[in-house]
Each structure stands twice: as C-alpha cells, then as structure tokens.
Short mmCIF file of C-alpha atoms and ligand atoms in Angstrom, two decimals:
data_model
loop_
_atom_site.label_atom_id
_atom_site.label_comp_id
_atom_site.label_asym_id
_atom_site.label_seq_id
_atom_site.Cartn_x
_atom_site.Cartn_y
_atom_site.Cartn_z
CA MET U 1 -88.16 16.44 -8.77
CA THR U 2 -86.11 19.73 -8.04
CA GLY U 3 -86.41 21.66 -11.18
CA LEU U 4 -83.11 22.25 -13.42
CA ASN U 5 -82.78 26.00 -12.10
CA ASP U 6 -80.55 24.47 -9.29
CA ALA U 7 -78.11 22.55 -10.94
CA VAL U 8 -74.65 22.06 -9.49
CA ALA U 9 -71.34 21.45 -11.31
CA VAL U 10 -68.22 20.57 -9.02
CA VAL U 11 -65.21 21.60 -9.77
CA THR U 12 -62.33 20.51 -8.07
CA GLY U 13 -58.95 23.20 -7.75
CA GLY U 14 -61.54 25.17 -9.02
CA GLY U 15 -59.57 28.74 -7.82
CA ARG U 16 -56.78 28.71 -10.21
CA GLY U 17 -55.39 28.41 -13.91
CA ILE U 18 -57.82 25.83 -15.95
CA GLY U 19 -60.38 25.26 -12.65
CA ARG U 20 -60.70 29.11 -12.24
CA VAL U 21 -62.26 29.71 -15.81
CA VAL U 22 -63.97 26.68 -15.77
CA SER U 23 -66.24 27.13 -12.43
CA LEU U 24 -66.60 30.59 -14.40
CA LEU U 25 -68.06 29.92 -17.57
CA ALA U 26 -69.98 27.20 -15.66
CA ALA U 27 -71.79 29.99 -13.72
CA GLY U 28 -72.25 31.95 -16.84
CA ARG U 29 -74.15 28.68 -18.43
CA GLY U 30 -76.32 28.92 -15.21
CA PHE U 31 -74.90 26.09 -13.04
CA ARG U 32 -74.00 26.92 -9.32
CA VAL U 33 -71.00 26.19 -8.68
CA CYS U 34 -69.23 24.17 -5.76
CA LEU U 35 -65.57 24.74 -6.33
CA GLY U 36 -62.61 23.07 -4.09
CA TYR U 37 -59.87 24.19 -3.49
CA VAL U 38 -56.22 23.00 -1.38
CA SER U 39 -54.38 25.96 -0.71
CA ASP U 40 -54.91 28.73 -1.89
CA ALA U 41 -58.56 29.90 -0.60
CA GLY U 42 -57.84 33.81 -1.36
CA ALA U 43 -58.09 32.64 -5.27
CA ALA U 44 -61.27 30.34 -4.38
CA GLU U 45 -63.11 32.50 -2.46
CA GLY U 46 -62.48 35.35 -5.08
CA VAL U 47 -64.13 33.16 -7.54
CA ALA U 48 -66.89 32.32 -5.58
CA ALA U 49 -67.23 36.03 -4.80
CA ALA U 50 -67.02 36.81 -8.91
CA ILE U 51 -69.80 34.39 -9.59
CA ALA U 52 -72.04 35.68 -6.95
CA ALA U 53 -71.54 39.41 -7.75
CA ALA U 54 -72.32 38.51 -11.54
CA GLY U 55 -75.78 37.30 -9.65
CA GLY U 56 -74.93 33.73 -9.57
CA LYS U 57 -74.43 31.22 -6.53
CA ALA U 58 -71.39 29.52 -5.81
CA VAL U 59 -69.44 28.09 -2.60
CA ALA U 60 -65.89 27.51 -2.11
CA VAL U 61 -64.77 24.28 -0.30
CA ARG U 62 -61.12 23.05 1.08
CA CYS U 63 -60.73 19.74 -0.76
CA ASP U 64 -57.86 18.14 -0.79
CA VAL U 65 -59.19 15.07 -3.52
CA ALA U 66 -56.51 12.67 -2.17
CA GLN U 67 -58.80 12.86 1.36
CA GLU U 68 -61.76 10.82 1.30
CA ALA U 69 -63.21 12.74 4.03
CA ASP U 70 -62.63 16.02 2.74
CA VAL U 71 -64.33 14.99 -0.92
CA VAL U 72 -67.11 13.76 0.98
CA ALA U 73 -67.66 16.92 2.86
CA LEU U 74 -66.92 18.52 -0.59
CA PHE U 75 -70.64 16.77 -1.94
CA ALA U 76 -72.21 17.42 1.12
CA ALA U 77 -71.56 21.31 0.90
CA ALA U 78 -72.02 20.49 -2.99
CA ASP U 79 -75.78 18.93 -1.39
CA ARG U 80 -76.63 21.78 -0.08
CA LEU U 81 -76.43 23.66 -2.57
CA GLY U 82 -78.44 21.81 -5.25
CA THR U 83 -78.71 18.94 -7.48
CA VAL U 84 -75.20 17.88 -8.38
CA THR U 85 -75.29 17.42 -12.44
CA ALA U 86 -72.23 18.05 -13.22
CA LEU U 87 -68.30 17.28 -11.76
CA VAL U 88 -65.27 18.45 -13.19
CA ASN U 89 -62.15 16.49 -12.01
CA ASN U 90 -59.85 19.10 -12.43
CA ALA U 91 -57.72 19.47 -9.36
CA GLY U 92 -53.81 18.09 -10.76
CA VAL U 93 -50.37 17.92 -10.10
CA VAL U 94 -46.66 17.93 -11.22
CA ASP U 95 -44.01 17.40 -9.68
CA LEU U 96 -39.86 18.93 -10.47
CA PRO U 97 -38.34 17.79 -13.58
CA ALA U 98 -36.89 13.76 -12.60
CA PRO U 99 -35.94 10.67 -14.81
CA VAL U 100 -37.74 7.26 -13.17
CA SER U 101 -34.76 5.84 -11.33
CA GLU U 102 -34.91 9.10 -9.34
CA MET U 103 -38.58 8.99 -8.19
CA SER U 104 -38.88 8.38 -4.66
CA ALA U 105 -42.34 6.49 -3.69
CA ALA U 106 -44.04 9.65 -1.05
CA ARG U 107 -43.30 11.65 -4.80
CA LEU U 108 -45.71 8.72 -6.51
CA ARG U 109 -47.61 8.45 -3.90
CA ARG U 110 -48.45 11.79 -3.85
CA MET U 111 -48.97 12.18 -7.47
CA MET U 112 -51.59 8.69 -7.88
CA ALA U 113 -53.58 9.36 -4.73
CA THR U 114 -54.00 13.61 -6.34
CA ASN U 115 -54.60 13.20 -10.10
CA VAL U 116 -56.06 9.45 -9.93
CA VAL U 117 -57.50 8.07 -6.84
CA GLY U 118 -58.86 11.55 -6.28
CA SER U 119 -60.53 11.42 -9.85
CA PHE U 120 -61.78 8.21 -8.70
CA LEU U 121 -63.07 9.58 -5.39
CA CYS U 122 -65.15 12.46 -6.85
CA ALA U 123 -66.49 10.25 -9.49
CA ARG U 124 -67.91 7.92 -6.94
CA GLU U 125 -69.73 10.47 -4.80
CA ALA U 126 -70.69 12.09 -8.34
CA VAL U 127 -72.06 8.72 -10.31
CA ARG U 128 -74.09 8.23 -6.67
CA ARG U 129 -75.87 11.03 -6.91
CA MET U 130 -76.14 11.12 -10.70
CA SER U 131 -77.12 7.65 -11.55
CA THR U 132 -80.92 7.67 -12.91
CA ARG U 133 -80.74 4.07 -11.84
CA THR U 134 -80.73 5.14 -8.32
CA GLY U 135 -83.35 8.17 -8.62
CA GLY U 136 -80.77 10.14 -9.97
CA ARG U 137 -81.51 12.88 -13.03
CA GLY U 138 -77.86 12.37 -14.55
CA GLY U 139 -74.89 14.23 -15.20
CA ALA U 140 -71.95 14.66 -16.89
CA ILE U 141 -68.66 14.40 -15.45
CA VAL U 142 -64.87 15.52 -17.52
CA ASN U 143 -61.77 14.91 -16.41
CA LEU U 144 -58.93 16.49 -17.11
CA SER U 145 -56.17 14.34 -18.66
CA SER U 146 -52.65 15.50 -20.57
CA ILE U 147 -51.34 14.56 -24.26
CA ALA U 148 -48.25 14.01 -21.91
CA ALA U 149 -50.18 10.57 -21.37
CA ARG U 150 -49.70 9.48 -24.98
CA LEU U 151 -46.12 11.63 -25.08
CA GLY U 152 -44.71 9.90 -21.81
CA GLY U 153 -43.28 12.87 -20.22
CA ALA U 154 -38.93 11.39 -20.49
CA GLY U 155 -36.74 12.49 -18.51
CA GLN U 156 -38.78 14.46 -16.44
CA PHE U 157 -42.39 13.94 -15.59
CA VAL U 158 -43.44 10.15 -16.51
CA ASP U 159 -45.27 9.58 -12.98
CA TYR U 160 -47.83 12.77 -14.42
CA ALA U 161 -47.85 10.85 -17.78
CA ALA U 162 -48.45 7.44 -16.29
CA SER U 163 -51.07 9.18 -13.83
CA LYS U 164 -52.73 10.67 -16.94
CA GLY U 165 -52.94 7.83 -18.98
CA ALA U 166 -54.86 6.15 -16.06
CA ILE U 167 -57.64 9.44 -16.36
CA ASP U 168 -57.61 8.35 -20.02
CA SER U 169 -58.42 4.56 -19.33
CA PHE U 170 -60.46 5.24 -16.45
CA THR U 171 -62.90 7.82 -18.34
CA VAL U 172 -63.28 5.29 -20.89
CA GLY U 173 -64.25 2.67 -18.48
CA LEU U 174 -66.68 4.69 -16.14
CA ALA U 175 -67.94 6.16 -19.57
CA ARG U 176 -69.33 2.63 -20.30
CA GLU U 177 -69.77 1.54 -16.98
CA VAL U 178 -72.68 4.20 -16.31
CA ALA U 179 -73.61 5.10 -20.09
CA ASP U 180 -77.11 3.80 -18.77
CA GLU U 181 -77.67 5.43 -16.36
CA GLY U 182 -77.97 9.01 -17.67
CA ILE U 183 -74.37 9.86 -17.02
CA ARG U 184 -71.50 11.16 -19.42
CA VAL U 185 -67.82 10.60 -19.08
CA ASN U 186 -65.36 12.59 -20.85
CA ALA U 187 -61.39 13.17 -20.92
CA VAL U 188 -60.03 16.70 -22.27
CA ALA U 189 -56.42 16.22 -22.91
CA PRO U 190 -54.62 19.61 -22.65
CA GLY U 191 -51.03 20.17 -24.23
CA ILE U 192 -48.99 23.42 -23.25
CA ILE U 193 -51.03 26.06 -20.78
CA ASP U 194 -50.02 28.68 -19.80
CA THR U 195 -50.62 28.48 -16.12
CA GLU U 196 -49.12 28.42 -12.76
CA ILE U 197 -48.87 24.72 -12.46
CA HIS U 198 -45.56 24.77 -14.62
CA ALA U 199 -44.17 27.27 -11.60
CA SER U 200 -45.69 24.27 -9.28
CA GLY U 201 -43.01 22.05 -11.01
CA GLY U 202 -40.07 24.30 -11.23
CA THR U 203 -40.33 25.40 -15.11
CA PRO U 204 -42.19 28.75 -14.48
CA ASP U 205 -41.19 29.43 -18.04
CA LYS U 206 -42.46 26.45 -19.83
CA ALA U 207 -45.00 27.81 -21.83
CA ALA U 208 -43.75 30.50 -23.42
CA ALA U 209 -40.40 28.25 -23.88
CA MET U 210 -42.59 24.92 -25.40
CA GLY U 211 -44.98 27.30 -27.16
CA PRO U 212 -42.68 27.80 -30.49
CA GLY U 213 -42.52 24.18 -30.87
CA VAL U 214 -46.14 23.64 -31.18
CA PRO U 215 -47.23 22.88 -34.43
CA MET U 216 -49.67 26.28 -33.75
CA LYS U 217 -46.90 28.07 -32.56
CA ARG U 218 -48.26 29.21 -29.06
CA ALA U 219 -48.92 27.62 -25.41
CA GLY U 220 -52.96 27.64 -24.74
CA THR U 221 -54.65 29.28 -22.51
CA ALA U 222 -56.79 28.58 -19.97
CA GLU U 223 -59.44 30.06 -21.66
CA GLU U 224 -59.27 27.83 -24.82
CA VAL U 225 -59.95 24.63 -22.16
CA ALA U 226 -62.75 25.45 -20.33
CA ALA U 227 -64.66 26.54 -23.23
CA PRO U 228 -64.70 22.53 -24.28
CA VAL U 229 -65.21 21.04 -20.69
CA VAL U 230 -67.89 23.43 -20.32
CA TRP U 231 -69.27 22.27 -23.43
CA LEU U 232 -68.61 18.44 -22.96
CA LEU U 233 -70.92 19.30 -19.75
CA SER U 234 -73.76 20.78 -21.62
CA GLU U 235 -76.36 19.00 -23.45
CA GLU U 236 -75.17 19.78 -27.23
CA ALA U 237 -72.81 16.67 -26.49
CA ALA U 238 -75.54 15.00 -25.96
CA TYR U 239 -74.33 11.50 -27.82
CA VAL U 240 -70.87 12.46 -26.69
CA THR U 241 -69.32 10.00 -24.19
CA GLY U 242 -66.02 7.64 -23.54
CA ALA U 243 -64.30 10.28 -25.36
CA ILE U 244 -60.68 12.28 -25.00
CA LEU U 245 -60.87 15.39 -26.50
CA ASP U 246 -57.20 16.36 -27.51
CA VAL U 247 -57.14 20.29 -26.67
CA SER U 248 -52.92 20.98 -27.95
CA GLY U 249 -52.59 23.38 -30.86
CA GLY U 250 -51.86 19.95 -32.76
CA ARG U 251 -49.35 18.32 -30.78
P1 LIG C 1 -52.33 24.96 -11.87
O1 LIG C 1 -52.77 25.94 -12.52
O2 LIG C 1 -51.43 24.65 -10.87
O3 LIG C 1 -53.94 24.72 -10.17
C1 LIG C 1 -53.85 23.41 -9.95
C2 LIG C 1 -55.19 23.24 -9.25
O4 LIG C 1 -55.31 22.37 -8.23
C3 LIG C 1 -55.42 24.66 -8.00
O5 LIG C 1 -56.81 25.13 -7.73
C4 LIG C 1 -55.05 23.99 -6.81
O6 LIG C 1 -55.68 24.62 -5.89
C5 LIG C 1 -55.70 22.13 -7.32
N1 LIG C 1 -54.93 21.40 -6.38
C6 LIG C 1 -53.85 20.67 -6.43
N2 LIG C 1 -53.59 19.88 -5.56
C7 LIG C 1 -54.98 19.54 -5.19
C8 LIG C 1 -55.48 18.63 -4.49
N3 LIG C 1 -54.14 17.66 -3.70
N4 LIG C 1 -56.80 18.82 -4.30
C9 LIG C 1 -57.74 19.83 -4.53
N5 LIG C 1 -57.01 20.88 -5.07
C10 LIG C 1 -55.85 20.72 -5.80
O7 LIG C 1 -52.98 23.54 -13.10
P2 LIG C 1 -53.74 23.81 -14.32
O8 LIG C 1 -52.69 24.11 -15.24
O9 LIG C 1 -55.22 24.73 -14.25
O10 LIG C 1 -54.24 22.39 -13.98
C11 LIG C 1 -55.68 21.67 -14.19
C12 LIG C 1 -55.59 20.79 -14.81
O11 LIG C 1 -55.17 20.80 -16.12
C13 LIG C 1 -54.86 19.97 -13.93
O12 LIG C 1 -55.30 18.55 -14.08
C14 LIG C 1 -53.64 19.42 -14.57
O13 LIG C 1 -52.61 18.43 -14.90
C15 LIG C 1 -54.15 19.67 -16.21
N6 LIG C 1 -53.36 19.90 -17.42
C16 LIG C 1 -52.20 20.93 -17.26
C17 LIG C 1 -51.64 21.37 -18.20
C18 LIG C 1 -51.10 23.11 -18.69
O14 LIG C 1 -50.14 23.02 -19.35
N7 LIG C 1 -51.55 23.74 -17.70
C19 LIG C 1 -52.03 20.76 -19.38
C20 LIG C 1 -51.84 19.35 -18.95
C21 LIG C 1 -52.97 18.73 -18.51
P3 LIG C 1 -55.65 25.37 -4.87
O15 LIG C 1 -55.60 26.59 -5.84
O16 LIG C 1 -55.41 25.08 -3.51
O17 LIG C 1 -53.94 25.18 -4.70
#
C-alpha cells in the first residue's frame, strides 16, 4: 500500500477556467495533479509549471475526453505520477445559441461525446483504480454539472442543458453504484461563472450581461466554483455522496 503523499488528482480541462483553479487548489492541498487539455497546451503547461514552482508535482497531458484512447493515456500518465484518488470531470463545451430545430447531428454528437461520454470514460478509469473491491484505496469524483440542467436552456442550448441533466443522473447513479467501494461521487452545478466558455459559445459578454439578474447581483468566479469542488474531494466531505451542489449565487 502506497503512502497518502502520492495521491493524484486527475483534472480534465485543467489548463483554463474552473479547471485551472481546481488544479492549483488541489496541488495546494497536497495532490499531485494530472491535468488534461485539448487545444491550449500553453495554458496547461503554465498551470503545471506554477504547481512545480510552488513545490508540487504536476503533469499536463493532451486528452480529448471524447476519445477513449486519449482518456486511457491520461490515466496512464496519472499512474506514472502516483496513485489516483481524485477525479474532477471538468472538461465541457457549449455551442452557439440555437433552437433545437436547428441543431445538427454533428453538434449533438460533439456535445454528448464531450460532456457525457467523456465524463463516463474518465470515471470508468478512475473507478477501476480507486475501488477498494479491486485493491484500490478509494477516492472521490466530482462532476461539473450546471444549473442549466434544471433551467433547460430554451432557445439557446437545450443540448448543453440536457448533457448536464445526464451528468446529474450519472452522478446519483454512480455514487450509489460505488458507495461501498470507498468512492464518493458528487457534482457541482455552477450558475453564470466568468470564464472563457461564454466566448466559445458566441456570447463573450454573457457573465457581465446576466450578472445583474442573479439574486446575488453578479456572476461568480472560477475560484468560487473550484473551492467547493476541492472541498468535495476532501475528507471533510467524507459522508457526502450523490449530492449535486448548486454554486449559482441563488439562481
Ligand atoms: P472554459 O473556460 O471554456 O474551459 C473549458 C476547459 O475544457 C478547457 O480547459 C478546455 O481545454 C477543456 N475542454 C474542452 N473540450 C474538451 C475536450 N473535448 N476534451 C478535453 N478537454 C476539453 O470552461 P469553464 O467555464 O471553466 O467550464 C468548466 C466546466 O464547468 C464545464 O464542464 C462547464 O460546462 C461547467 N460550467 C461552467 C459554467 C460557466 O458559467 N462558466 C456554468 C456551469 C457549468 P483547452 O484549455 O485545451 O481548450
């Protein structure tokens, strides 16, 4: 049995936005961090370098979570770093605003492949390593959902909202499936958070525009989402599983 100090957190999409801050906070809590990226190698390498500069250990690995071989390679890299005890299924995409009547099959397949299938594949690899039933030492998985799962995204991104609805069901189901194998599974459901995801969805000013409509009258920050994610990974959340925690300023 290896010591606790070689615990590895795998963070998909760990180079930018919420995933970047999760990676940095996890390293600060003593995790070695295996962070994935798909397009922005520079950002991911920068996060890994910042962790190393602070005395931690991290590796940045190119991994399109929709590609099974990439996911297998990501976890192989994590194995070289230490013992995987945490996974944050953070990688996610939105698309340009469109009604369902205009959504192509290619758009729908990309959305579900990235946001849903990618999370399943990463969780599969994590459970295989963590399960106490197969000799692992347990662990925690946190999925990034969205309050869009209950709001629905009408007229703009019903596909994205549905992908996050799937993440909610996945969270509850997997949590119950592996609850007696030493693995906790939870989700964080952010509201409007100020990251680059809105620009990638064709609405770069979305956080500023929608902030005043939030009960707390502002958009949230990546730090305000990453902190509860890292808390859910910690022993402080030892009896929390199957939970979906809104981090949405009351929306
Ligand atoms: P972001 O700033 O756009 O960052 C997205 C990250 O996901 C990037 O690191 C990107 O990698 C990675 N990524 C995208 N497609 C990928 C793929 N196919 N395989 C692997 N990685 C991929 O987004 P964010 O705002 O931080 O969002 C993070 C998570 O929170 C997502 O699941 C999102 O749905 C959820 N969320 C965000 C908000 C919000 O308002 N921001 C609200 C609710 C939920 P590269 O850096 O290499 O491009």
